PDB file of N, CA and C in Angstrom:
ATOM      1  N   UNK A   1     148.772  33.722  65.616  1.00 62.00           N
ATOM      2  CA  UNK A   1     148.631  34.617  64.499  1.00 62.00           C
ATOM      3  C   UNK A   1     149.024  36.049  64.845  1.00 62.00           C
ATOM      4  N   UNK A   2     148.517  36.603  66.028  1.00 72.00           N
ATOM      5  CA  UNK A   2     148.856  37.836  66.615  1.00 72.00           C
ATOM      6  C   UNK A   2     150.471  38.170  66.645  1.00 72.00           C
ATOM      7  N   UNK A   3     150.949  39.098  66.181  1.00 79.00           N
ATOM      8  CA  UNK A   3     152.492  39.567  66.225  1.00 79.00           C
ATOM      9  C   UNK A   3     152.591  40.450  67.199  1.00 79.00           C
ATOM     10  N   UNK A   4     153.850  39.929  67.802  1.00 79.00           N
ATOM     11  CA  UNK A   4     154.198  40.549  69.005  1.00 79.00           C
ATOM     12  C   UNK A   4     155.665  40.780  69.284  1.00 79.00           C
ATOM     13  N   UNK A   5     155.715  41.916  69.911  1.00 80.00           N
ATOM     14  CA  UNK A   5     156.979  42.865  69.954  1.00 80.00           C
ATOM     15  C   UNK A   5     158.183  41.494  70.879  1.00 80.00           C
ATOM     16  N   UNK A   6     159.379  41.206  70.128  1.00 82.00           N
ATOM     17  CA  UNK A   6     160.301  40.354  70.982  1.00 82.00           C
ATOM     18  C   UNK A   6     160.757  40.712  72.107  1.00 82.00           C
ATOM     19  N   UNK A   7     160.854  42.271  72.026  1.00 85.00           N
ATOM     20  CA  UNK A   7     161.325  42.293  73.227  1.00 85.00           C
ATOM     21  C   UNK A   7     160.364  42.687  74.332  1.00 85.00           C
ATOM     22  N   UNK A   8     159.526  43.565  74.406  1.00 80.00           N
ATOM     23  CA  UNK A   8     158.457  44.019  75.328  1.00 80.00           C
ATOM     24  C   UNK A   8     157.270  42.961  75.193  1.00 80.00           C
ATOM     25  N   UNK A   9     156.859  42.600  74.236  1.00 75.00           N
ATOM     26  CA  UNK A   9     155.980  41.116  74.618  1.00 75.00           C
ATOM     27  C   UNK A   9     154.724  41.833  73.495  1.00 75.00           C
ATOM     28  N   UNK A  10     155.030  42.943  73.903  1.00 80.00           N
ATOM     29  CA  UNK A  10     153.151  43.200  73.616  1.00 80.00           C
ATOM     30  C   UNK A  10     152.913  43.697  72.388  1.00 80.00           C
ATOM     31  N   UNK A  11     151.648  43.306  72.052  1.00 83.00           N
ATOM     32  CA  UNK A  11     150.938  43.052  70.726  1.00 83.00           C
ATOM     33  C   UNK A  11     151.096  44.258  69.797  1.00 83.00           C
ATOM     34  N   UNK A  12     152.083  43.372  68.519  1.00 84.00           N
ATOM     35  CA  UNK A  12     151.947  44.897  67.405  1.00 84.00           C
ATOM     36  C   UNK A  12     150.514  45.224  66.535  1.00 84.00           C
ATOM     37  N   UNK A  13     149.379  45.809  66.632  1.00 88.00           N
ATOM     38  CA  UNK A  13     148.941  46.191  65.849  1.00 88.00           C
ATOM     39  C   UNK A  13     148.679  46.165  64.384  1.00 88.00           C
ATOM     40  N   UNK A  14     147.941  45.448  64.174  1.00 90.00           N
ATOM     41  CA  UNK A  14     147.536  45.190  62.407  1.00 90.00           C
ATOM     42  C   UNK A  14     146.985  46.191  61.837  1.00 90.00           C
ATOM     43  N   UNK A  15     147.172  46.745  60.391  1.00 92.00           N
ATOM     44  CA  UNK A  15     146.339  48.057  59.951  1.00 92.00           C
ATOM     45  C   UNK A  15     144.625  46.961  59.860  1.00 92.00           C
ATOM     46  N   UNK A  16     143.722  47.444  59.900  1.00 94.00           N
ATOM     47  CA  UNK A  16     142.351  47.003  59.916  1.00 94.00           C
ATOM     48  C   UNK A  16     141.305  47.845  59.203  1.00 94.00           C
ATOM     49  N   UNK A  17     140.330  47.332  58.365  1.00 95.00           N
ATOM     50  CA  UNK A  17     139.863  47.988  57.685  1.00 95.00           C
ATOM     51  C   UNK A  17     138.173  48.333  58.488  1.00 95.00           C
ATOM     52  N   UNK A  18     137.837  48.988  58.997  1.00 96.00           N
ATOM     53  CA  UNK A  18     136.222  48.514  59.852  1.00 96.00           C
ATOM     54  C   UNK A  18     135.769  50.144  59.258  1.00 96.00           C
ATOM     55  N   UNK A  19     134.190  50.007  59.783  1.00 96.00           N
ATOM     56  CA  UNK A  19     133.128  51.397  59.382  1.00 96.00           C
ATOM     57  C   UNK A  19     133.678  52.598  60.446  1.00 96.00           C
ATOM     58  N   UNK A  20     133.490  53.569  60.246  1.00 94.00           N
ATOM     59  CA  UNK A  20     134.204  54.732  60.899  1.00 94.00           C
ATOM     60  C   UNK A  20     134.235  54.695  62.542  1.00 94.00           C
ATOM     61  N   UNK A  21     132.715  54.501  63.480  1.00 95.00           N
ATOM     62  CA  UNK A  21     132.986  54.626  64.506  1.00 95.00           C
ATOM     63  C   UNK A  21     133.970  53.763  64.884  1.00 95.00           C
ATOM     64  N   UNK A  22     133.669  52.313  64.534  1.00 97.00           N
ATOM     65  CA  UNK A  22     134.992  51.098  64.907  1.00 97.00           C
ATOM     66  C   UNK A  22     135.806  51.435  64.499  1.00 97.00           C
ATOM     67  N   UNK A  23     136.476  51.798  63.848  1.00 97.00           N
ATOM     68  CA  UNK A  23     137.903  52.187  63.384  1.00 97.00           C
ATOM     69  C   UNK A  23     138.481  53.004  64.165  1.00 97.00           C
ATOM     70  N   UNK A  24     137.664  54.213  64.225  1.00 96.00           N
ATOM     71  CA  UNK A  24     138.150  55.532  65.502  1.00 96.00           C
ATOM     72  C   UNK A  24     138.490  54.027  67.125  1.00 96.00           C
ATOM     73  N   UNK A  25     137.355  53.713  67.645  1.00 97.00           N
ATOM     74  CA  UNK A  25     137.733  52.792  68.866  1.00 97.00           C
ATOM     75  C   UNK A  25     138.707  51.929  68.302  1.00 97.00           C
ATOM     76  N   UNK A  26     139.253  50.766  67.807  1.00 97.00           N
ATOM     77  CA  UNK A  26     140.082  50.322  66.777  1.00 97.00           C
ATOM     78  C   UNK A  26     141.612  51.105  67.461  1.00 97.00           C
ATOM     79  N   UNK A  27     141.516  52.239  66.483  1.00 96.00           N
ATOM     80  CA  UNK A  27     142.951  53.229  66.681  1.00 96.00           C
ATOM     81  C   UNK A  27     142.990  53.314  68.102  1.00 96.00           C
ATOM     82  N   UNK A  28     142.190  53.949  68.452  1.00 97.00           N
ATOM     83  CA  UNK A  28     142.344  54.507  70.383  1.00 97.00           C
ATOM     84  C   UNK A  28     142.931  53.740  70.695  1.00 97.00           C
ATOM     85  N   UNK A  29     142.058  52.212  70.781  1.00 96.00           N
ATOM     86  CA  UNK A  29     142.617  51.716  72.299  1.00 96.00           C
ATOM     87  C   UNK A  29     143.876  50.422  71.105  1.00 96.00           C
ATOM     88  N   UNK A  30     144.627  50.790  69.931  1.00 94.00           N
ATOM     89  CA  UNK A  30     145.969  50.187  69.794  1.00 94.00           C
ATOM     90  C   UNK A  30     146.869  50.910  69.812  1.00 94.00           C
ATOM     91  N   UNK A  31     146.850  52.172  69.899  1.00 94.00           N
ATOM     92  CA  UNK A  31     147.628  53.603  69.855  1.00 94.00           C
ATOM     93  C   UNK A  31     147.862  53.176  71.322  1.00 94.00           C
ATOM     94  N   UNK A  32     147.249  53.016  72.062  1.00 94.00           N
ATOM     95  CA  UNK A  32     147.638  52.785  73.757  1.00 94.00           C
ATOM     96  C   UNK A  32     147.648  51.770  74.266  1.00 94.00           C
ATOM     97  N   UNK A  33     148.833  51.087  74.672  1.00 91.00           N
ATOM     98  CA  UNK A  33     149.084  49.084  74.413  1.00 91.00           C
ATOM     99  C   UNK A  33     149.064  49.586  76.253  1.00 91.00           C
ATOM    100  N   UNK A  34     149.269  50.460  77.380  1.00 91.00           N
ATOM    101  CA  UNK A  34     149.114  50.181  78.719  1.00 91.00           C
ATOM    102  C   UNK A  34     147.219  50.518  78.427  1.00 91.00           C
ATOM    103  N   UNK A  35     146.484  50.431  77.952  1.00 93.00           N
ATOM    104  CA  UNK A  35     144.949  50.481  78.007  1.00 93.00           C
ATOM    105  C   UNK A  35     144.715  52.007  78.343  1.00 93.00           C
ATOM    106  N   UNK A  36     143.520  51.604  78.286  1.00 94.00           N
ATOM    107  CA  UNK A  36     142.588  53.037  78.488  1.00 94.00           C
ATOM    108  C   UNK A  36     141.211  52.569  78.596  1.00 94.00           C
ATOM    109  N   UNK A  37     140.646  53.558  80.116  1.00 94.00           N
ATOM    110  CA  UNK A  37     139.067  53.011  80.501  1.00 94.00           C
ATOM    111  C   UNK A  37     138.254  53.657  79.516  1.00 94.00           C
ATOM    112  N   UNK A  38     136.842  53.013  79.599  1.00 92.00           N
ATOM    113  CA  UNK A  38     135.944  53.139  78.348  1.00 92.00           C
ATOM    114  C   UNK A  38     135.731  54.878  78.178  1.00 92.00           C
ATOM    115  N   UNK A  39     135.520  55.348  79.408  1.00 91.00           N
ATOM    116  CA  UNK A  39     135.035  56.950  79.111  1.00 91.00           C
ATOM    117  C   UNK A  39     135.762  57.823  78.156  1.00 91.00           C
ATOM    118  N   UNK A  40     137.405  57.359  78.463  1.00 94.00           N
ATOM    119  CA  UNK A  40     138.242  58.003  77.347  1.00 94.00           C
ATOM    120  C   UNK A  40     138.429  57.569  76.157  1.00 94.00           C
ATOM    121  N   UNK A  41     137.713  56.044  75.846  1.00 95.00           N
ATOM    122  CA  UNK A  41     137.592  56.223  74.619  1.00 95.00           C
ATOM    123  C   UNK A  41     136.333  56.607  73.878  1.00 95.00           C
ATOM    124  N   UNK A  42     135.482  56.895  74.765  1.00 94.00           N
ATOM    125  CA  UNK A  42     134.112  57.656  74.378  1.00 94.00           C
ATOM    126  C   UNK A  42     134.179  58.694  74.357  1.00 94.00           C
ATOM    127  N   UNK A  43     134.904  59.317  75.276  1.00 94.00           N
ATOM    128  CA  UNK A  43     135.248  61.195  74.853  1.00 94.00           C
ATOM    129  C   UNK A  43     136.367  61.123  73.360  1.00 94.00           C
ATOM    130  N   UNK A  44     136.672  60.277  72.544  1.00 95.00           N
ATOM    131  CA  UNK A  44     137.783  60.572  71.871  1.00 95.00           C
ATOM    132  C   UNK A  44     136.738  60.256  70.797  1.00 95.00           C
ATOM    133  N   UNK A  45     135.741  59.244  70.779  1.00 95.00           N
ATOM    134  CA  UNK A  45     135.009  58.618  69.447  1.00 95.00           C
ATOM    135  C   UNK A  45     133.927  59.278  69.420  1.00 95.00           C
ATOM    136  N   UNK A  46     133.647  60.108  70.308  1.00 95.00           N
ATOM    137  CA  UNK A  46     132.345  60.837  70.098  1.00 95.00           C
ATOM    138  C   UNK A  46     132.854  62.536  70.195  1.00 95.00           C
ATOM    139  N   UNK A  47     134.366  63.244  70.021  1.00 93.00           N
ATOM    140  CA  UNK A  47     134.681  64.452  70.090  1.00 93.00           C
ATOM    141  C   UNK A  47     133.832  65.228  69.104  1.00 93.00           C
ATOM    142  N   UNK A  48     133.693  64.624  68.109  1.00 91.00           N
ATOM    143  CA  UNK A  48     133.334  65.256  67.369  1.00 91.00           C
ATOM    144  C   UNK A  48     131.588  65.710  66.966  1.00 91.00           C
ATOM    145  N   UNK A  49     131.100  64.948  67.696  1.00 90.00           N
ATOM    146  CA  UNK A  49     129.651  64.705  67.694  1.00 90.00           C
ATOM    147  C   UNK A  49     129.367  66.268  68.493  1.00 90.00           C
ATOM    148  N   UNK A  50     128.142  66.980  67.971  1.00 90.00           N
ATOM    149  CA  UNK A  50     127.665  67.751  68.389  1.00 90.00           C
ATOM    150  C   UNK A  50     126.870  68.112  69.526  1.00 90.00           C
ATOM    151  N   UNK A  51     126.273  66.768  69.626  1.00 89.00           N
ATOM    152  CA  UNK A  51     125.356  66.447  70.988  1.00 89.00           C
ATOM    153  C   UNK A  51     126.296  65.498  71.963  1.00 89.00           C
ATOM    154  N   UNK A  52     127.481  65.146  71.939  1.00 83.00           N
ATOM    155  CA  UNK A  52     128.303  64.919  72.862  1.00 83.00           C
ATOM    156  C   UNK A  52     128.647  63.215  72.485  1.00 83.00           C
ATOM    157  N   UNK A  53     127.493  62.743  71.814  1.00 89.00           N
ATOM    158  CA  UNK A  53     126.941  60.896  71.848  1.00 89.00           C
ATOM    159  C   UNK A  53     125.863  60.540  72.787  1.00 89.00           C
ATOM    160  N   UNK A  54     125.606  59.517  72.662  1.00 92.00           N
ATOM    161  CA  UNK A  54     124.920  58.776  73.375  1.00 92.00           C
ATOM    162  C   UNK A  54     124.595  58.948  74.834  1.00 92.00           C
ATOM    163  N   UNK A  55     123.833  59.138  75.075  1.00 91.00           N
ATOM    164  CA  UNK A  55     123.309  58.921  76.617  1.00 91.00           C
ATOM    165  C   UNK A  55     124.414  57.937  77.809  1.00 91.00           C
ATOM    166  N   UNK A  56     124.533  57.129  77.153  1.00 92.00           N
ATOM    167  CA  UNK A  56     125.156  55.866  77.734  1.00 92.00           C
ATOM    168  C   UNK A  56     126.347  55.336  76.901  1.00 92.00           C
ATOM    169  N   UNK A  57     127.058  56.536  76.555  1.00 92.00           N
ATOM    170  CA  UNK A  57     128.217  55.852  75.426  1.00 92.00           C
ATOM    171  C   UNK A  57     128.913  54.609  75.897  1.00 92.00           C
ATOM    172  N   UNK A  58     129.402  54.528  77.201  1.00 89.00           N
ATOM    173  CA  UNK A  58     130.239  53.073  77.495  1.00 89.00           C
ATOM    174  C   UNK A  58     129.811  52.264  76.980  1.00 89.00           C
ATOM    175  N   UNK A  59     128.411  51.956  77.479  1.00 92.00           N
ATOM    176  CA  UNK A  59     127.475  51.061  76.717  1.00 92.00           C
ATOM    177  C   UNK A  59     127.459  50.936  75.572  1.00 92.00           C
ATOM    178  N   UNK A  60     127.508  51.368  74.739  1.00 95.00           N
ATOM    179  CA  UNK A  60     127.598  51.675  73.356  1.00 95.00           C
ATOM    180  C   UNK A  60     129.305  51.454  73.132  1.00 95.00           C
ATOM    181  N   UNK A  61     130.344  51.780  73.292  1.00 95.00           N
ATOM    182  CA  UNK A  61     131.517  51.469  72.949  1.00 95.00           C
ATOM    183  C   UNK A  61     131.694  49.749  73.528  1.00 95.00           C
ATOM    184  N   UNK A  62     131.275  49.361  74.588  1.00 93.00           N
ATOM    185  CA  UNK A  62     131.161  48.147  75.028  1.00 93.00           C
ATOM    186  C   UNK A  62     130.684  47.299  74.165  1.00 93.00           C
ATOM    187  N   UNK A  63     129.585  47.537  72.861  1.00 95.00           N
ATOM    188  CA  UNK A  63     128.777  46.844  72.453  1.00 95.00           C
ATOM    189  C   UNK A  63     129.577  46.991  70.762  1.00 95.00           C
ATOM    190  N   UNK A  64     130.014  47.851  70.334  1.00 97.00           N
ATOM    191  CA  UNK A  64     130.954  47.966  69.318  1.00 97.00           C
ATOM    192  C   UNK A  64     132.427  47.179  69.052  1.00 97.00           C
ATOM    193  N   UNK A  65     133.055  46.849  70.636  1.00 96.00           N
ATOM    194  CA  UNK A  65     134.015  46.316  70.884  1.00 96.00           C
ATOM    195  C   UNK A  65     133.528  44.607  70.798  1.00 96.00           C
ATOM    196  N   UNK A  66     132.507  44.744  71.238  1.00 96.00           N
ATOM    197  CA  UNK A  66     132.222  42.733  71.307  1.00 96.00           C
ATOM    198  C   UNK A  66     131.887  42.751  69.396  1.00 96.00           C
ATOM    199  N   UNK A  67     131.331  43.996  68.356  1.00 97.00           N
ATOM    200  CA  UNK A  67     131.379  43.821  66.820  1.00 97.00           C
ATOM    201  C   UNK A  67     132.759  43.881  66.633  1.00 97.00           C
ATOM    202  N   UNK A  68     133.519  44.538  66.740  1.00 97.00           N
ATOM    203  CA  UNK A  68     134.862  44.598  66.863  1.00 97.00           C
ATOM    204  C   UNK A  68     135.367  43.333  66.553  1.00 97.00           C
ATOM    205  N   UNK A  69     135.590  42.939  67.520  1.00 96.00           N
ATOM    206  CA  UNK A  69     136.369  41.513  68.072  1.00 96.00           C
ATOM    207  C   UNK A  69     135.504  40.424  67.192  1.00 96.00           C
ATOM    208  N   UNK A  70     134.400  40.265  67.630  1.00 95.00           N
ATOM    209  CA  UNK A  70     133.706  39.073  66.414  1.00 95.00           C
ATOM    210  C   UNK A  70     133.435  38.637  64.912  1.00 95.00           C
ATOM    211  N   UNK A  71     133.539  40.271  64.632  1.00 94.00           N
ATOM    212  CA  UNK A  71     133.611  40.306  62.886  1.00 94.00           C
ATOM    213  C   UNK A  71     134.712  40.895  62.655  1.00 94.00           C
ATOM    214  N   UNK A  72     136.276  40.694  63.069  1.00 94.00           N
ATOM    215  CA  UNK A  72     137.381  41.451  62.377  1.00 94.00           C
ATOM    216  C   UNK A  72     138.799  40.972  63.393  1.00 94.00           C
ATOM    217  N   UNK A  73     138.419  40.865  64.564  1.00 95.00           N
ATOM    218  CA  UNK A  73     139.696  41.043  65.314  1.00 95.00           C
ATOM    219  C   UNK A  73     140.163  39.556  65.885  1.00 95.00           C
ATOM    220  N   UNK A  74     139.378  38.520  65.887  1.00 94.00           N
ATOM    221  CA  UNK A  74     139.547  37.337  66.451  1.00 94.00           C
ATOM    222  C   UNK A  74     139.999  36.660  65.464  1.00 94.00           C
ATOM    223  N   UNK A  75     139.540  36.600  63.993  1.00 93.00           N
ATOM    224  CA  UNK A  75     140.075  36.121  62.714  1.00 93.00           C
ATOM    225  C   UNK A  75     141.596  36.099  62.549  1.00 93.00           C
ATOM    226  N   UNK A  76     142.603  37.618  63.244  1.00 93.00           N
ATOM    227  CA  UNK A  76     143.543  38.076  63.023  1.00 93.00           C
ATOM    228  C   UNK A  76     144.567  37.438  64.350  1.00 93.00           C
ATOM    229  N   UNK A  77     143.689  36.982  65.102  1.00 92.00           N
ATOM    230  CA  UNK A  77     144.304  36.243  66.684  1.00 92.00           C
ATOM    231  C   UNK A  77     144.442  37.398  67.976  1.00 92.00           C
ATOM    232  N   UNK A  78     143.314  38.306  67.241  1.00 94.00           N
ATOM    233  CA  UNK A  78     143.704  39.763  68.395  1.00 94.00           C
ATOM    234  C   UNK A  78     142.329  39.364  69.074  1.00 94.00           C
ATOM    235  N   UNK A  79     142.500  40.190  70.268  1.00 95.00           N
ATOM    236  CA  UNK A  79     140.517  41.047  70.585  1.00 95.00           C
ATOM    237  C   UNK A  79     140.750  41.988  71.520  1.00 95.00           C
ATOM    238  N   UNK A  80     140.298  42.989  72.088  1.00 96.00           N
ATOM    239  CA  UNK A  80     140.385  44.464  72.550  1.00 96.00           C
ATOM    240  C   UNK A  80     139.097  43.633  73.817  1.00 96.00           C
ATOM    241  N   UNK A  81     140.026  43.388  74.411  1.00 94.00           N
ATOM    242  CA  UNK A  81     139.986  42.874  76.375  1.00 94.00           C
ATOM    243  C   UNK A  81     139.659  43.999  77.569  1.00 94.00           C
ATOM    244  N   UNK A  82     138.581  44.207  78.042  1.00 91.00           N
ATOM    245  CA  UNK A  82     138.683  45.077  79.262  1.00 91.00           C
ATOM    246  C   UNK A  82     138.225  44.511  80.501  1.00 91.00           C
ATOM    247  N   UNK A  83     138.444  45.134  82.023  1.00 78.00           N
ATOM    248  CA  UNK A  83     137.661  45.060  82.870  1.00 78.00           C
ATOM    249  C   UNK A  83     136.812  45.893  82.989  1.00 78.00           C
ATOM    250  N   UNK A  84     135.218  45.197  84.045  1.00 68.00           N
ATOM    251  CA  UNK A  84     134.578  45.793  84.146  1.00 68.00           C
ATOM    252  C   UNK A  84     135.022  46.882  85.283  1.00 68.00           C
ATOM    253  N   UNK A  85     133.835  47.851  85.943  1.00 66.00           N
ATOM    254  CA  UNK A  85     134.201  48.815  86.574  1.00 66.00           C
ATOM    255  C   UNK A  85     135.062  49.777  86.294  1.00 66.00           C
ATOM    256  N   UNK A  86     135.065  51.104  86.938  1.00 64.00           N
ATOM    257  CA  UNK A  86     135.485  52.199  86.906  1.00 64.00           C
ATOM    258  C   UNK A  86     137.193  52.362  86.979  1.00 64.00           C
ATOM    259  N   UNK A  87     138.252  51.109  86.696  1.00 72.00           N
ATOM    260  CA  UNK A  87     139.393  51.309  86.862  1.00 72.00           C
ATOM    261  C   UNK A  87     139.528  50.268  85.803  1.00 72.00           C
ATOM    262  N   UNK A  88     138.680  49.800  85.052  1.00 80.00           N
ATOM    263  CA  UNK A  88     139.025  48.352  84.049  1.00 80.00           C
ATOM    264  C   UNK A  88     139.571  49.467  82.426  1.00 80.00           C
ATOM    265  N   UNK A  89     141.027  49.042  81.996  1.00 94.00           N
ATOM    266  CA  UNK A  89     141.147  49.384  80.908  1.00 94.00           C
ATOM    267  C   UNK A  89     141.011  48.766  79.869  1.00 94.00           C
ATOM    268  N   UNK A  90     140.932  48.888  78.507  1.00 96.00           N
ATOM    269  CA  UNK A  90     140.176  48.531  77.579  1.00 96.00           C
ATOM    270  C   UNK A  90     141.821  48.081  76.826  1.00 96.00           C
ATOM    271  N   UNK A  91     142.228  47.091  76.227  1.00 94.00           N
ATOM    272  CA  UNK A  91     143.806  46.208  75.997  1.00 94.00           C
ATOM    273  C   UNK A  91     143.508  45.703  74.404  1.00 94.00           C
ATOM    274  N   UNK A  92     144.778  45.910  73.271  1.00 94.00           N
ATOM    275  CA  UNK A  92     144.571  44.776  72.093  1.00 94.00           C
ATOM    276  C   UNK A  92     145.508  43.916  72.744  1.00 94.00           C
ATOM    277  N   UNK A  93     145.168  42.778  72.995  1.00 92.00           N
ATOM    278  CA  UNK A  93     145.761  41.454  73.261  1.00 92.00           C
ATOM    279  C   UNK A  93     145.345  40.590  71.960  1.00 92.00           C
ATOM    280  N   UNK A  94     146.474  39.454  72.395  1.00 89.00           N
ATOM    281  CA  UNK A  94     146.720  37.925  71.768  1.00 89.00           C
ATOM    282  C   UNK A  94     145.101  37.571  72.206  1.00 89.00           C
ATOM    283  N   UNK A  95     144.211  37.001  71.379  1.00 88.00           N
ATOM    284  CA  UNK A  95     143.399  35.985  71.473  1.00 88.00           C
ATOM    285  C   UNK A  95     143.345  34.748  71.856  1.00 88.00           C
ATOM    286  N   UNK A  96     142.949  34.191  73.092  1.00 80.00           N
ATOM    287  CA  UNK A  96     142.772  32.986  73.452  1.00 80.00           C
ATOM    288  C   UNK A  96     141.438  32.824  73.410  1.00 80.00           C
ATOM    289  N   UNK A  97     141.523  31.497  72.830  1.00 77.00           N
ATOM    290  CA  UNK A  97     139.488  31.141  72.908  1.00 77.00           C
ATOM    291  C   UNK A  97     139.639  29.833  74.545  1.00 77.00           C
ATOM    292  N   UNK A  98     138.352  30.292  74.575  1.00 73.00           N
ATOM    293  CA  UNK A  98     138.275  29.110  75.823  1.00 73.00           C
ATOM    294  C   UNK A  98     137.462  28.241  75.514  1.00 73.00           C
ATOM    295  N   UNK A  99     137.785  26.996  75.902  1.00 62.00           N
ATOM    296  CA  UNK A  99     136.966  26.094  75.678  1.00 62.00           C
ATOM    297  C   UNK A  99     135.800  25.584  76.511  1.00 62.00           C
TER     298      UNK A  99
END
């Protein structure tokens, strides 16, 4: 289901309709198909916040990304893939389910 670029491989981006914070994470990390680790997309989804966000934003963008993917992005054959640790970037890829 996922559309993907013929010649570079990698995943074109669907417009998506989600509630504001998901949408902001959403854009970030498809605007950037080589990834991006969680902090930068927590400094980008929380710029605007006055108190900075959350205590523990990763955590919190981590936990938005698994709503993400389960109510919107797996339907479409996508899901927004990261590694863990301090060098893991956050990817919209093709959806594979495992069995």
């Amino acid at each position: 289901m996922a559309k993907c670029c013929p010649a570079c491989g990698q995943v074109v981006p669907p417009t998506v309709m989600l509630p504001r914070l998901r949408q902001r994470i959403y854009d970030y990390v498809a605007a950037r198909p080589q990834g991006s680790p969680v902090n930068q997309i927590a400094d980008y989804v929380y710029a605007d916040d006055p108190d900075g966000g959350p205590e523990n934003a990763a955590v919190c963008i981590r936990t938005q990304i698994y709503f993400i993917n389960s109510k919107c992005l797996r339907a479409l054959g996508l899901e927004i893939r990261g590694k863990s640790g301090p060098q893991g970037l956050y990817k919209l890829i093709a959806y594979e389910p495992t069995t």
